[in-house]
Tab-separated table of C-alpha atoms in Angstrom:
chain	number	residue	atom	x	y	z
A	166	ASN	CA	161.793	-120.211	-121.860
A	167	THR	CA	161.429	-119.461	-118.138
A	168	GLU	CA	164.383	-121.685	-117.327
A	169	ALA	CA	166.341	-120.177	-120.231
A	170	LYS	CA	165.750	-116.639	-118.926
A	171	THR	CA	167.088	-117.648	-115.523
A	172	LYS	CA	170.205	-119.220	-117.053
A	173	ILE	CA	170.819	-116.153	-119.237
A	174	VAL	CA	170.639	-113.848	-116.201
A	175	GLU	CA	172.946	-116.123	-114.232
A	176	LEU	CA	175.483	-116.068	-117.082
A	177	LEU	CA	175.335	-112.267	-117.417
A	178	GLU	CA	175.794	-111.854	-113.673
A	179	ALA	CA	178.716	-114.297	-113.639
A	180	GLU	CA	180.431	-112.310	-116.415
A	181	GLY	CA	179.659	-108.971	-114.809
A	182	LYS	CA	177.561	-107.822	-117.771
A	183	GLY	CA	174.175	-107.512	-116.118
A	184	LYS	CA	172.013	-108.349	-113.133
A	185	LYS	CA	168.495	-109.430	-112.284
A	186	SER	CA	165.997	-106.797	-111.149
A	187	ILE	CA	162.268	-106.641	-110.464
A	188	THR	CA	160.201	-103.979	-112.224
A	189	TYR	CA	156.744	-103.006	-110.991
A	190	ARG	CA	154.530	-101.640	-113.747
A	191	LEU	CA	151.923	-99.169	-112.512
A	192	ARG	CA	149.361	-97.924	-115.002
A	193	ASP	CA	147.803	-94.478	-114.837
A	194	TRP	CA	144.458	-95.702	-116.185
A	195	GLY	CA	143.384	-96.068	-112.539
A	196	ILE	CA	143.012	-92.277	-112.436
A	197	SER	CA	141.241	-91.612	-115.723
A	198	ARG	CA	138.089	-93.648	-116.291
A	199	GLN	CA	135.458	-92.301	-118.667
A	200	ARG	CA	132.497	-93.682	-116.782
A	201	TYR	CA	129.741	-92.359	-114.561
A	202	TRP	CA	130.202	-94.571	-111.516
A	203	GLY	CA	133.811	-93.800	-110.587
A	204	CYS	CA	134.911	-91.302	-107.947
A	205	PRO	CA	134.863	-87.720	-109.328
A	206	ILE	CA	138.275	-86.100	-109.802
A	207	PRO	CA	138.074	-82.798	-107.848
A	208	ILE	CA	139.464	-80.492	-110.526
A	209	ILE	CA	137.949	-77.397	-112.190
A	210	TYR	CA	139.164	-75.856	-115.495
A	211	CYS	CA	138.956	-72.104	-116.027
A	212	ASP	CA	140.028	-70.360	-119.272
A	213	LYS	CA	141.402	-67.489	-117.208
A	214	CYS	CA	142.834	-69.202	-114.096
A	215	GLY	CA	143.791	-72.583	-115.528
A	216	THR	CA	143.561	-75.860	-113.626
A	217	ILE	CA	142.265	-75.390	-110.092
A	218	PRO	CA	141.638	-77.973	-107.328
A	219	VAL	CA	138.130	-77.935	-105.864
A	220	PRO	CA	138.340	-75.977	-102.562
A	221	SER	CA	138.311	-78.109	-99.411
A	222	GLU	CA	135.037	-76.594	-98.230
A	223	ASP	CA	133.326	-77.827	-101.427
A	224	LEU	CA	134.430	-81.435	-100.995
A	225	PRO	CA	133.348	-84.105	-101.577
A	226	VAL	CA	132.271	-83.738	-105.187
A	227	LYS	CA	129.156	-85.888	-105.514
A	228	LEU	CA	127.916	-87.547	-108.680
A	229	PRO	CA	124.526	-86.354	-109.976
A	230	ASP	CA	121.580	-88.698	-109.450
A	231	GLU	CA	119.953	-88.079	-112.834
A	232	VAL	CA	122.094	-88.994	-115.848
A	233	ASP	CA	120.883	-89.668	-119.402
A	234	PHE	CA	123.013	-92.560	-120.605
A	235	LYS	CA	121.284	-92.782	-124.008
A	236	SER	CA	122.308	-89.369	-125.321
A	237	VAL	CA	125.977	-89.507	-124.431
A	238	LYS	CA	127.980	-87.203	-126.712
A	239	GLY	CA	131.507	-87.819	-125.535
A	240	LEU	CA	133.325	-90.468	-123.564
A	241	SER	CA	131.658	-89.738	-120.232
A	242	PRO	CA	127.917	-89.604	-119.521
A	243	LEU	CA	128.698	-86.774	-117.092
A	244	GLU	CA	129.394	-84.445	-120.023
A	245	SER	CA	125.665	-84.336	-120.744
A	246	VAL	CA	124.765	-83.105	-117.226
A	247	GLU	CA	125.141	-79.332	-117.519
A	248	GLU	CA	124.405	-78.592	-113.859
A	249	PHE	CA	127.330	-80.873	-112.917
A	250	VAL	CA	129.776	-79.704	-115.592
A	251	ASN	CA	129.181	-75.941	-115.492
A	252	VAL	CA	130.486	-74.315	-112.290
A	253	ASP	CA	131.898	-71.014	-111.130
A	254	CYS	CA	135.653	-70.662	-110.931
A	255	PRO	CA	136.744	-70.705	-107.262
A	256	LYS	CA	139.222	-67.895	-107.991
A	257	CYS	CA	137.699	-65.423	-110.451
A	258	LYS	CA	134.066	-66.510	-110.074
A	259	GLY	CA	133.830	-66.694	-113.857
A	260	THR	CA	132.477	-69.533	-115.982
A	261	ALA	CA	134.421	-72.764	-115.534
A	262	ARG	CA	134.102	-76.452	-116.305
A	263	ARG	CA	134.317	-79.432	-113.965
A	264	GLU	CA	136.462	-82.509	-114.776
A	265	VAL	CA	134.183	-85.280	-116.088
A	266	ASP	CA	136.645	-88.190	-115.938
A	267	THR	CA	136.382	-90.307	-112.823
A	268	MET	CA	138.789	-92.489	-110.893
A	269	ASP	CA	138.658	-96.249	-111.246
A	270	THR	CA	137.455	-98.193	-108.219
A	271	PHE	CA	141.016	-99.507	-107.875
A	272	VAL	CA	141.866	-96.097	-106.430
A	273	ASP	CA	139.362	-96.647	-103.626
A	274	SER	CA	140.430	-100.223	-102.988
A	275	SER	CA	144.051	-99.130	-102.773
A	276	TRP	CA	143.549	-97.295	-99.473
A	277	TYR	CA	140.090	-98.179	-98.116
A	278	PHE	CA	141.631	-100.230	-95.290
A	279	LEU	CA	143.216	-97.025	-93.975
A	280	ARG	CA	139.991	-95.031	-94.179
A	281	TYR	CA	138.042	-97.750	-92.350
A	282	LEU	CA	140.028	-96.873	-89.237
A	283	SER	CA	138.679	-93.317	-89.160
A	284	ALA	CA	135.610	-93.417	-91.384
A	285	THR	CA	133.900	-90.451	-89.665
A	286	ASP	CA	136.971	-88.189	-89.594
A	287	THR	CA	136.156	-84.933	-91.399
A	288	LEU	CA	139.536	-83.298	-90.864
A	289	GLY	CA	141.698	-85.651	-92.896
A	290	ALA	CA	141.758	-88.735	-95.097
A	291	VAL	CA	143.390	-90.985	-92.494
A	292	SER	CA	144.357	-90.905	-88.834
A	293	LYS	CA	148.100	-91.462	-88.407
A	294	GLU	CA	147.595	-92.589	-84.799
A	295	LEU	CA	144.911	-95.162	-85.624
A	296	VAL	CA	146.853	-96.458	-88.614
A	297	SER	CA	149.932	-96.986	-86.420
A	298	LYS	CA	147.778	-98.774	-83.833
A	299	TRP	CA	145.882	-101.187	-86.097
A	300	MET	CA	147.873	-101.615	-89.295
A	301	PRO	CA	149.202	-103.558	-91.100
A	302	VAL	CA	146.444	-106.041	-91.884
A	303	ASP	CA	147.357	-109.415	-90.334
A	304	GLN	CA	145.890	-111.647	-93.035
A	305	TYR	CA	144.593	-110.961	-96.537
A	306	ILE	CA	142.616	-113.565	-98.470
A	307	GLY	CA	141.817	-112.933	-102.116
A	308	GLY	CA	141.800	-114.326	-105.628
A	309	ILE	CA	144.842	-114.443	-107.883
A	310	GLU	CA	143.357	-111.674	-110.032
A	311	HIS	CA	143.969	-109.258	-107.140
A	312	ALA	CA	147.697	-109.904	-106.906
A	313	VAL	CA	148.918	-107.612	-109.687
A	314	MET	CA	146.102	-105.097	-109.490
A	315	HIS	CA	144.611	-104.369	-106.099
A	316	LEU	CA	147.565	-105.521	-103.978
A	317	LEU	CA	150.207	-103.821	-106.097
A	318	TYR	CA	148.325	-100.545	-105.947
A	319	ALA	CA	147.648	-100.982	-102.226
A	320	ARG	CA	151.404	-101.187	-101.636
A	321	PHE	CA	152.032	-98.192	-103.895
A	322	PHE	CA	149.429	-96.022	-102.143
A	323	THR	CA	150.674	-97.062	-98.705
A	324	LYS	CA	154.242	-96.106	-99.551
A	325	ALA	CA	153.127	-92.871	-101.238
A	326	LEU	CA	151.097	-91.842	-98.178
A	327	ARG	CA	154.091	-92.779	-96.024
A	328	ASP	CA	156.380	-90.543	-98.094
A	329	LEU	CA	153.856	-87.710	-97.780
A	330	GLY	CA	154.037	-88.072	-94.003
A	331	LEU	CA	150.357	-89.000	-93.622
A	332	ILE	CA	151.095	-92.464	-92.205
A	333	GLU	CA	154.126	-94.228	-90.724
A	334	ILE	CA	153.682	-97.871	-91.759
A	335	ASN	CA	155.692	-99.297	-94.653
A	336	GLU	CA	153.557	-102.267	-95.771
A	337	PRO	CA	149.741	-102.584	-95.774
A	338	ILE	CA	149.483	-106.379	-95.342
A	339	LYS	CA	151.518	-108.972	-93.433
A	340	ASN	CA	150.338	-112.257	-94.968
A	341	LEU	CA	148.598	-113.235	-98.202
A	342	LEU	CA	146.540	-116.315	-98.966
A	343	THR	CA	145.600	-116.587	-102.639
A	344	GLN	CA	142.390	-118.574	-102.810
A	345	GLY	CA	141.325	-120.753	-105.713
A	346	MET	CA	138.397	-120.190	-108.031
A	347	VAL	CA	134.972	-121.803	-107.839
A	348	CYS	CA	134.518	-123.795	-111.047
A	349	MET	CA	131.664	-125.595	-112.783
A	350	GLU	CA	131.015	-127.252	-116.128
A	351	THR	CA	129.495	-125.140	-118.896
A	352	LEU	CA	126.193	-125.981	-120.586
A	353	LYS	CA	125.527	-124.807	-124.122
A	354	CYS	CA	122.607	-125.036	-126.521
A	355	PRO	CA	123.294	-124.680	-130.282
A	356	THR	CA	120.301	-122.346	-130.542
A	357	ASP	CA	120.205	-120.425	-127.251
A	358	GLY	CA	123.902	-120.382	-126.372
A	359	TYR	CA	125.153	-120.792	-122.800
A	360	LEU	CA	122.523	-121.948	-120.310
A	361	LEU	CA	122.093	-121.751	-116.568
A	362	PRO	CA	121.860	-125.143	-114.793
A	363	GLU	CA	118.168	-124.558	-114.109
A	364	GLU	CA	117.577	-124.062	-117.853
A	365	VAL	CA	118.536	-127.677	-118.553
A	366	GLU	CA	116.305	-130.666	-117.948
A	367	ASP	CA	117.149	-134.242	-118.966
A	368	SER	CA	120.138	-132.892	-120.955
A	369	LYS	CA	117.815	-130.711	-123.059
A	370	CYS	CA	117.312	-126.964	-123.263
A	371	ILE	CA	114.000	-125.999	-121.663
A	372	LYS	CA	113.752	-123.057	-124.083
A	373	CYS	CA	113.902	-124.887	-127.394
A	374	GLY	CA	114.098	-128.580	-126.492
A	375	GLY	CA	117.454	-128.968	-128.219
A	376	ALA	CA	120.248	-131.263	-126.998
A	377	VAL	CA	122.621	-129.565	-124.573
A	378	GLU	CA	126.381	-129.837	-124.978
A	379	ARG	CA	128.288	-130.264	-121.693
A	380	GLY	CA	131.529	-128.310	-121.865
A	381	SER	CA	134.671	-128.178	-119.783
A	382	VAL	CA	134.841	-127.237	-116.106
A	383	GLU	CA	135.733	-123.544	-115.965
A	384	LYS	CA	135.776	-120.661	-113.521
A	385	MET	CA	132.243	-119.571	-112.735
A	386	SER	CA	131.287	-116.536	-114.783
A	387	LYS	CA	128.087	-114.720	-115.657
A	388	SER	CA	129.004	-114.682	-119.356
A	389	LYS	CA	129.137	-118.487	-119.564
A	390	LYS	CA	126.253	-118.916	-117.103
A	391	ASN	CA	128.056	-121.707	-115.229
A	392	THR	CA	126.944	-120.225	-111.935
A	393	ILE	CA	124.855	-121.368	-109.002
A	394	ASP	CA	122.305	-119.172	-107.266
A	395	PRO	CA	123.195	-119.535	-103.561
A	396	ASP	CA	119.636	-118.629	-102.606
A	397	GLY	CA	118.416	-121.851	-104.202
A	398	ILE	CA	121.002	-123.965	-102.349
A	399	ILE	CA	120.221	-122.198	-99.064
A	400	LYS	CA	116.499	-122.682	-99.571
A	401	LYS	CA	116.911	-126.417	-100.183
A	402	TYR	CA	119.753	-127.305	-97.801
A	403	GLY	CA	120.239	-124.320	-95.492
A	404	ALA	CA	123.068	-121.809	-95.124
A	405	ASP	CA	125.158	-124.141	-92.944
A	406	THR	CA	125.310	-126.814	-95.643
A	407	THR	CA	126.293	-124.234	-98.242
A	408	ARG	CA	129.117	-122.943	-96.025
A	409	LEU	CA	130.280	-126.410	-95.022
A	410	PHE	CA	130.497	-127.714	-98.577
A	411	SER	CA	132.310	-124.628	-99.842
A	412	LEU	CA	134.973	-125.035	-97.162
A	413	PHE	CA	135.157	-128.838	-97.283
A	414	ALA	CA	135.337	-129.369	-101.048
A	415	ALA	CA	138.950	-128.192	-101.492
A	416	PRO	CA	141.872	-126.478	-99.749
A	417	PRO	CA	141.457	-122.680	-100.005
A	418	GLU	CA	144.401	-122.251	-102.371
A	419	LYS	CA	142.985	-124.821	-104.841
A	420	ASP	CA	140.107	-124.434	-107.292
A	421	LEU	CA	136.756	-125.772	-106.088
A	422	ASP	CA	134.703	-127.832	-108.544
A	423	TRP	CA	131.074	-127.309	-107.641
A	424	ASN	CA	129.355	-130.642	-107.209
A	425	VAL	CA	125.725	-131.180	-106.240
A	426	ASP	CA	126.544	-134.604	-104.760
A	427	GLY	CA	129.115	-132.928	-102.520
A	428	VAL	CA	126.493	-130.481	-101.265
A	429	ASP	CA	124.203	-133.386	-100.461
A	430	GLY	CA	127.034	-135.112	-98.573
A	431	SER	CA	127.609	-132.044	-96.399
A	432	TYR	CA	123.879	-131.915	-95.674
A	433	ARG	CA	123.902	-135.563	-94.590
A	434	PHE	CA	126.875	-134.988	-92.291
A	435	ILE	CA	125.123	-132.131	-90.495
A	436	GLY	CA	122.172	-134.493	-90.083
A	437	ARG	CA	124.462	-137.138	-88.559
A	438	VAL	CA	125.829	-134.629	-86.047
A	439	TRP	CA	122.307	-133.562	-85.128
A	440	ARG	CA	121.040	-137.124	-84.668
A	441	ARG	CA	124.035	-138.298	-82.626
A	442	ILE	CA	123.806	-135.431	-80.161
A	443	THR	CA	120.026	-135.181	-79.894
A	444	GLY	CA	119.799	-138.979	-79.650
A	445	SER	CA	121.710	-138.837	-76.342
A	446	ILE	CA	120.545	-135.402	-75.253
A	447	ASP	CA	119.401	-136.474	-71.775
A	448	VAL	CA	122.752	-138.157	-71.024
A	449	ILE	CA	124.771	-135.233	-72.382
A	450	LYS	CA	122.689	-132.541	-70.706
A	451	GLY	CA	122.798	-134.300	-67.351
A	452	ALA	CA	126.597	-134.634	-67.199
A	453	GLU	CA	129.594	-132.388	-66.715
A	454	PRO	CA	132.485	-132.634	-69.218
A	455	TYR	CA	135.200	-135.131	-68.262
A	456	ARG	CA	138.083	-133.367	-66.496
A	457	GLY	CA	140.313	-136.297	-65.585
A	458	ASP	CA	138.387	-137.189	-62.444
A	459	GLY	CA	137.860	-140.938	-62.661
A	460	GLU	CA	139.472	-144.000	-64.266
A	461	LEU	CA	138.286	-144.624	-67.822
A	462	ASN	CA	137.674	-147.990	-69.420
A	463	THR	CA	139.387	-148.780	-72.723
A	464	ALA	CA	136.515	-147.651	-74.964
A	465	ALA	CA	135.937	-144.380	-73.093
A	466	LYS	CA	139.671	-143.694	-73.105
A	467	GLU	CA	139.697	-143.952	-76.914
A	468	ILE	CA	136.817	-141.459	-77.189
A	469	HIS	CA	138.591	-139.096	-74.780
A	470	ARG	CA	141.777	-139.398	-76.847
A	471	SER	CA	139.867	-138.836	-80.093
A	472	THR	CA	138.273	-135.678	-78.667
A	473	HIS	CA	141.616	-134.081	-77.880
A	474	LYS	CA	143.271	-135.299	-81.097
A	475	THR	CA	140.415	-133.675	-83.016
A	476	ILE	CA	140.740	-130.401	-81.111
A	477	LYS	CA	144.478	-130.353	-81.872
A	478	LYS	CA	144.004	-131.201	-85.544
A	479	VAL	CA	141.218	-128.682	-86.178
A	480	THR	CA	143.025	-125.916	-84.292
A	481	GLU	CA	146.268	-126.383	-86.212
A	482	ASP	CA	144.583	-126.757	-89.598
A	483	ILE	CA	142.622	-123.536	-89.134
A	484	ASP	CA	145.246	-121.462	-87.371
A	485	ARG	CA	148.384	-122.426	-89.274
A	486	ARG	CA	147.340	-123.470	-92.764
A	487	PHE	CA	143.720	-122.408	-93.355
A	488	HIS	CA	143.065	-126.011	-94.402
A	489	PHE	CA	139.399	-126.020	-93.503
A	490	ASN	CA	138.759	-129.158	-95.558
A	491	THR	CA	141.040	-131.337	-93.421
A	492	ALA	CA	139.718	-129.700	-90.247
A	493	ILE	CA	136.163	-130.669	-91.224
A	494	SER	CA	137.352	-134.167	-92.172
A	495	ALA	CA	138.812	-134.594	-88.663
A	496	ILE	CA	135.446	-133.658	-87.120
A	497	MET	CA	133.737	-136.190	-89.391
A	498	GLU	CA	136.078	-138.953	-88.210
A	499	HIS	CA	135.402	-138.050	-84.592
A	500	VAL	CA	131.636	-138.152	-85.155
A	501	ASN	CA	132.023	-141.602	-86.759
A	502	MET	CA	133.738	-142.813	-83.575
A	503	LEU	CA	130.890	-141.463	-81.448
A	504	TYR	CA	128.406	-143.475	-83.515
A	505	LYS	CA	130.276	-146.674	-82.607
A	506	TRP	CA	130.173	-146.074	-78.844
A	507	GLU	CA	127.526	-145.673	-76.179
A	508	PRO	CA	128.213	-144.648	-72.550
A	509	LYS	CA	127.699	-147.374	-69.946
A	510	ASP	CA	127.989	-145.427	-66.675
A	511	ALA	CA	128.282	-141.964	-65.143
A	512	ILE	CA	131.972	-141.567	-66.032
A	513	ASP	CA	131.244	-142.555	-69.642
A	514	ALA	CA	128.545	-139.875	-69.680
A	515	THR	CA	131.125	-137.200	-68.816
A	516	VAL	CA	133.312	-138.408	-71.690
A	517	LEU	CA	130.351	-138.175	-74.080
A	518	ARG	CA	129.566	-134.677	-72.804
A	519	GLU	CA	133.171	-133.615	-73.437
A	520	ALA	CA	133.114	-135.140	-76.922
A	521	ALA	CA	129.754	-133.572	-77.837
A	522	GLU	CA	130.866	-130.126	-76.672
A	523	ALA	CA	134.017	-130.445	-78.771
A	524	VAL	CA	132.028	-131.378	-81.892
A	525	VAL	CA	129.645	-128.453	-81.455
A	526	VAL	CA	132.360	-125.867	-80.783
A	527	LEU	CA	134.764	-127.091	-83.467
A	528	LEU	CA	132.023	-127.242	-86.080
A	529	SER	CA	130.647	-123.786	-85.203
A	530	PRO	CA	132.889	-121.759	-87.590
A	531	PHE	CA	131.643	-123.903	-90.488
A	532	ALA	CA	128.004	-124.420	-89.486
A	533	PRO	CA	127.169	-121.615	-87.032
A	534	HIS	CA	123.384	-121.920	-87.051
A	535	VAL	CA	122.883	-125.603	-86.274
A	536	THR	CA	125.716	-125.626	-83.721
A	537	GLU	CA	124.253	-122.642	-81.872
A	538	GLU	CA	120.994	-124.562	-81.627
A	539	LEU	CA	122.748	-127.717	-80.406
A	540	TRP	CA	124.728	-125.687	-77.866
A	541	GLU	CA	121.509	-124.441	-76.328
A	542	MET	CA	119.990	-127.941	-76.367
A	543	ILE	CA	122.894	-129.516	-74.445
A	544	GLY	CA	122.715	-126.759	-71.836
A	545	GLY	CA	125.770	-124.768	-72.869
A	546	GLU	CA	126.306	-121.514	-71.023
A	547	GLY	CA	125.668	-118.280	-72.930
A	548	VAL	CA	125.877	-118.055	-76.697
A	549	LEU	CA	128.285	-120.313	-78.536
A	550	HIS	CA	130.176	-117.640	-80.456
A	551	ASP	CA	131.213	-116.036	-77.144
A	552	ARG	CA	132.755	-119.261	-75.852
A	553	PRO	CA	136.587	-119.476	-75.856
A	554	TRP	CA	138.158	-121.887	-78.339
A	555	PRO	CA	138.876	-125.256	-76.655
A	556	SER	CA	142.406	-126.365	-75.786
A	557	PHE	CA	143.687	-129.926	-76.032
A	558	ASP	CA	145.315	-132.074	-73.352
A	559	VAL	CA	148.672	-133.400	-74.561
A	560	SER	CA	148.616	-136.262	-72.056
A	561	ALA	CA	145.225	-137.401	-73.362
A	562	ILE	CA	146.574	-137.637	-76.909
A	563	ALA	CA	149.593	-139.738	-75.960
A	564	THR	CA	149.102	-143.427	-76.755
A	565	GLU	CA	150.368	-146.264	-74.578
A	566	ASP	CA	151.255	-148.519	-77.503
A	567	VAL	CA	151.940	-147.938	-81.180
A	568	LEU	CA	152.145	-150.243	-84.207
A	569	VAL	CA	155.585	-150.159	-85.835
A	570	VAL	CA	156.206	-151.427	-89.368
A	571	VAL	CA	159.280	-153.640	-89.787
A	572	GLN	CA	161.069	-153.432	-93.118
A	573	ILE	CA	163.761	-155.945	-94.012
A	574	SER	CA	165.961	-154.943	-96.948
A	575	GLY	CA	163.333	-152.477	-98.114
A	576	LYS	CA	160.268	-154.742	-97.908
A	577	VAL	CA	157.584	-154.808	-95.221
A	578	ARG	CA	157.868	-158.165	-93.427
A	579	ALA	CA	156.171	-157.610	-90.059
A	580	LYS	CA	154.299	-155.255	-87.747
A	581	VAL	CA	154.978	-155.145	-84.015
A	582	THR	CA	153.328	-153.388	-81.091
A	583	VAL	CA	155.761	-151.389	-78.960
A	584	PRO	CA	155.454	-148.843	-76.126
A	585	ALA	CA	154.890	-145.330	-77.483
A	586	GLY	CA	158.072	-143.277	-77.366
A	587	ALA	CA	160.307	-146.299	-76.718
A	588	ASP	CA	163.976	-145.973	-77.698
A	589	LYS	CA	165.661	-147.959	-80.459
A	590	ASP	CA	167.194	-150.642	-78.201
A	591	THR	CA	163.829	-151.399	-76.570
A	592	VAL	CA	162.097	-151.677	-79.936
A	593	GLU	CA	164.873	-153.788	-81.450
A	594	ALA	CA	164.618	-156.267	-78.570
A	595	ILE	CA	160.926	-156.720	-79.406
A	596	VAL	CA	161.464	-156.844	-83.184
A	597	VAL	CA	164.079	-159.646	-83.190
A	598	LYS	CA	161.703	-161.903	-81.244
A	599	ASN	CA	158.904	-161.545	-83.816
A	600	GLU	CA	158.260	-164.814	-85.704
A	601	ASP	CA	158.032	-163.132	-89.120
A	602	VAL	CA	161.260	-161.239	-88.506
A	603	ILE	CA	163.032	-164.446	-87.431
A	604	LYS	CA	161.788	-166.115	-90.596
A	605	TRP	CA	163.290	-163.443	-92.887
A	606	THR	CA	166.551	-162.987	-90.955
A	607	ASP	CA	167.385	-166.591	-90.035
A	608	GLY	CA	170.884	-167.451	-91.234
A	609	LYS	CA	171.539	-163.894	-92.414
A	610	GLU	CA	173.760	-161.141	-91.082
A	611	ILE	CA	172.083	-157.934	-89.876
A	612	ILE	CA	174.284	-155.192	-91.319
A	613	LYS	CA	172.361	-152.099	-90.238
A	614	THR	CA	169.215	-151.030	-88.353
A	615	ILE	CA	167.408	-147.684	-88.499
A	616	TYR	CA	164.483	-146.716	-86.274
A	617	ILE	CA	162.000	-143.915	-87.022
A	618	GLN	CA	160.298	-143.522	-83.666
A	619	ASP	CA	156.800	-144.938	-83.378
A	620	LYS	CA	156.680	-145.585	-87.143
A	621	ILE	CA	159.251	-147.792	-88.907
A	622	PHE	CA	162.067	-150.165	-87.956
A	623	ASN	CA	164.412	-150.808	-90.907
A	624	MET	CA	166.797	-153.770	-91.090
A	625	VAL	CA	169.401	-154.350	-93.783
A	626	VAL	CA	170.559	-157.980	-94.047
A	627	LYS	CA	172.767	-160.089	-96.320
């Protein structure tokens, strides 16, 4: 039906009988919420004077601390608190009644980012100067459930305050990243209903001993008890492991399926980083990072290249796409390379120092505690979180040779090594001399050749 709607609109527009428009539906329930915990609405009702705003000098209206929720007569528990409800009329000083409805928390969340900028200001709600200086928010990250509630109202409030002349900005937020949900399978006992993971042992309910039914993987919720207590994970594995797994398990815009094995894998990786660096601590601590001073052997050159490729990859994945999972994966690959290599001389030691520093700094946003400790152990200056983000050397990343795949009439027939960045003529001269290429082109006419630099050389023959 979605496609049909689009076609219908297109037809109406083509015939001049209608046009597409976007309608934003705002609901007034955000203002009237018959609960105790919402923000009080500063209005007083007087039989003689009518509806009167609470005078500025009497603001803010504060909720009473003592409320009897059990003997609620009406819709709001506040109705039962006489000292809150019964007030003097600001105009005639006669008997009046305070508004007992409250505002939904969506009202607060629709403009809190503006109030943060001048939280101690007692003269006004917001500071126009500070809002113009700091707003709009550069990046917002939130769940999909916020899109048509919080964010829609945030835009409405921003534009309303703009129209009132209280602020000058037009939009509250520049960029939005909608993150996925954290999901986990549900566990249910026929007798005791949904169970927490810790209430199940050997696929049986620890309450009644009955067999537990494993349900589908769903968004974590308290009602279905498919939740994990982070305190338990932190106690067993540490906060760094918990952070690392959460960021590594999936891209931020995708749902994350909680997996205990995945948590264990993140814990093991942190252990590998720790052992590799502490295992060569004397070499690393006694060397300066490599800065291009000295000829590198082939193995050291590969480590140096890997260091800068990793810096580039992690920087771009974090800065451009928020793909923390692939950033962490790149660090893992770099650590694997370090496990396969040991420095042989003083120049090698500088390369290892450079590589170790890169691992520690790049991993610090994901595992801040263990990396801060490692930074101190290798003799890093100051505290790690004050250190500037590393930059990569483009010349170090460049390779001298690359492996190019040769396709003949759509099928891979050979692979040749060519100079990185070589032009088509240079590569073709190498390709036609390859034995496998000669075998598949002998006696045939080469109709067309296409070269995708440093990747594929295509040949069409007949």
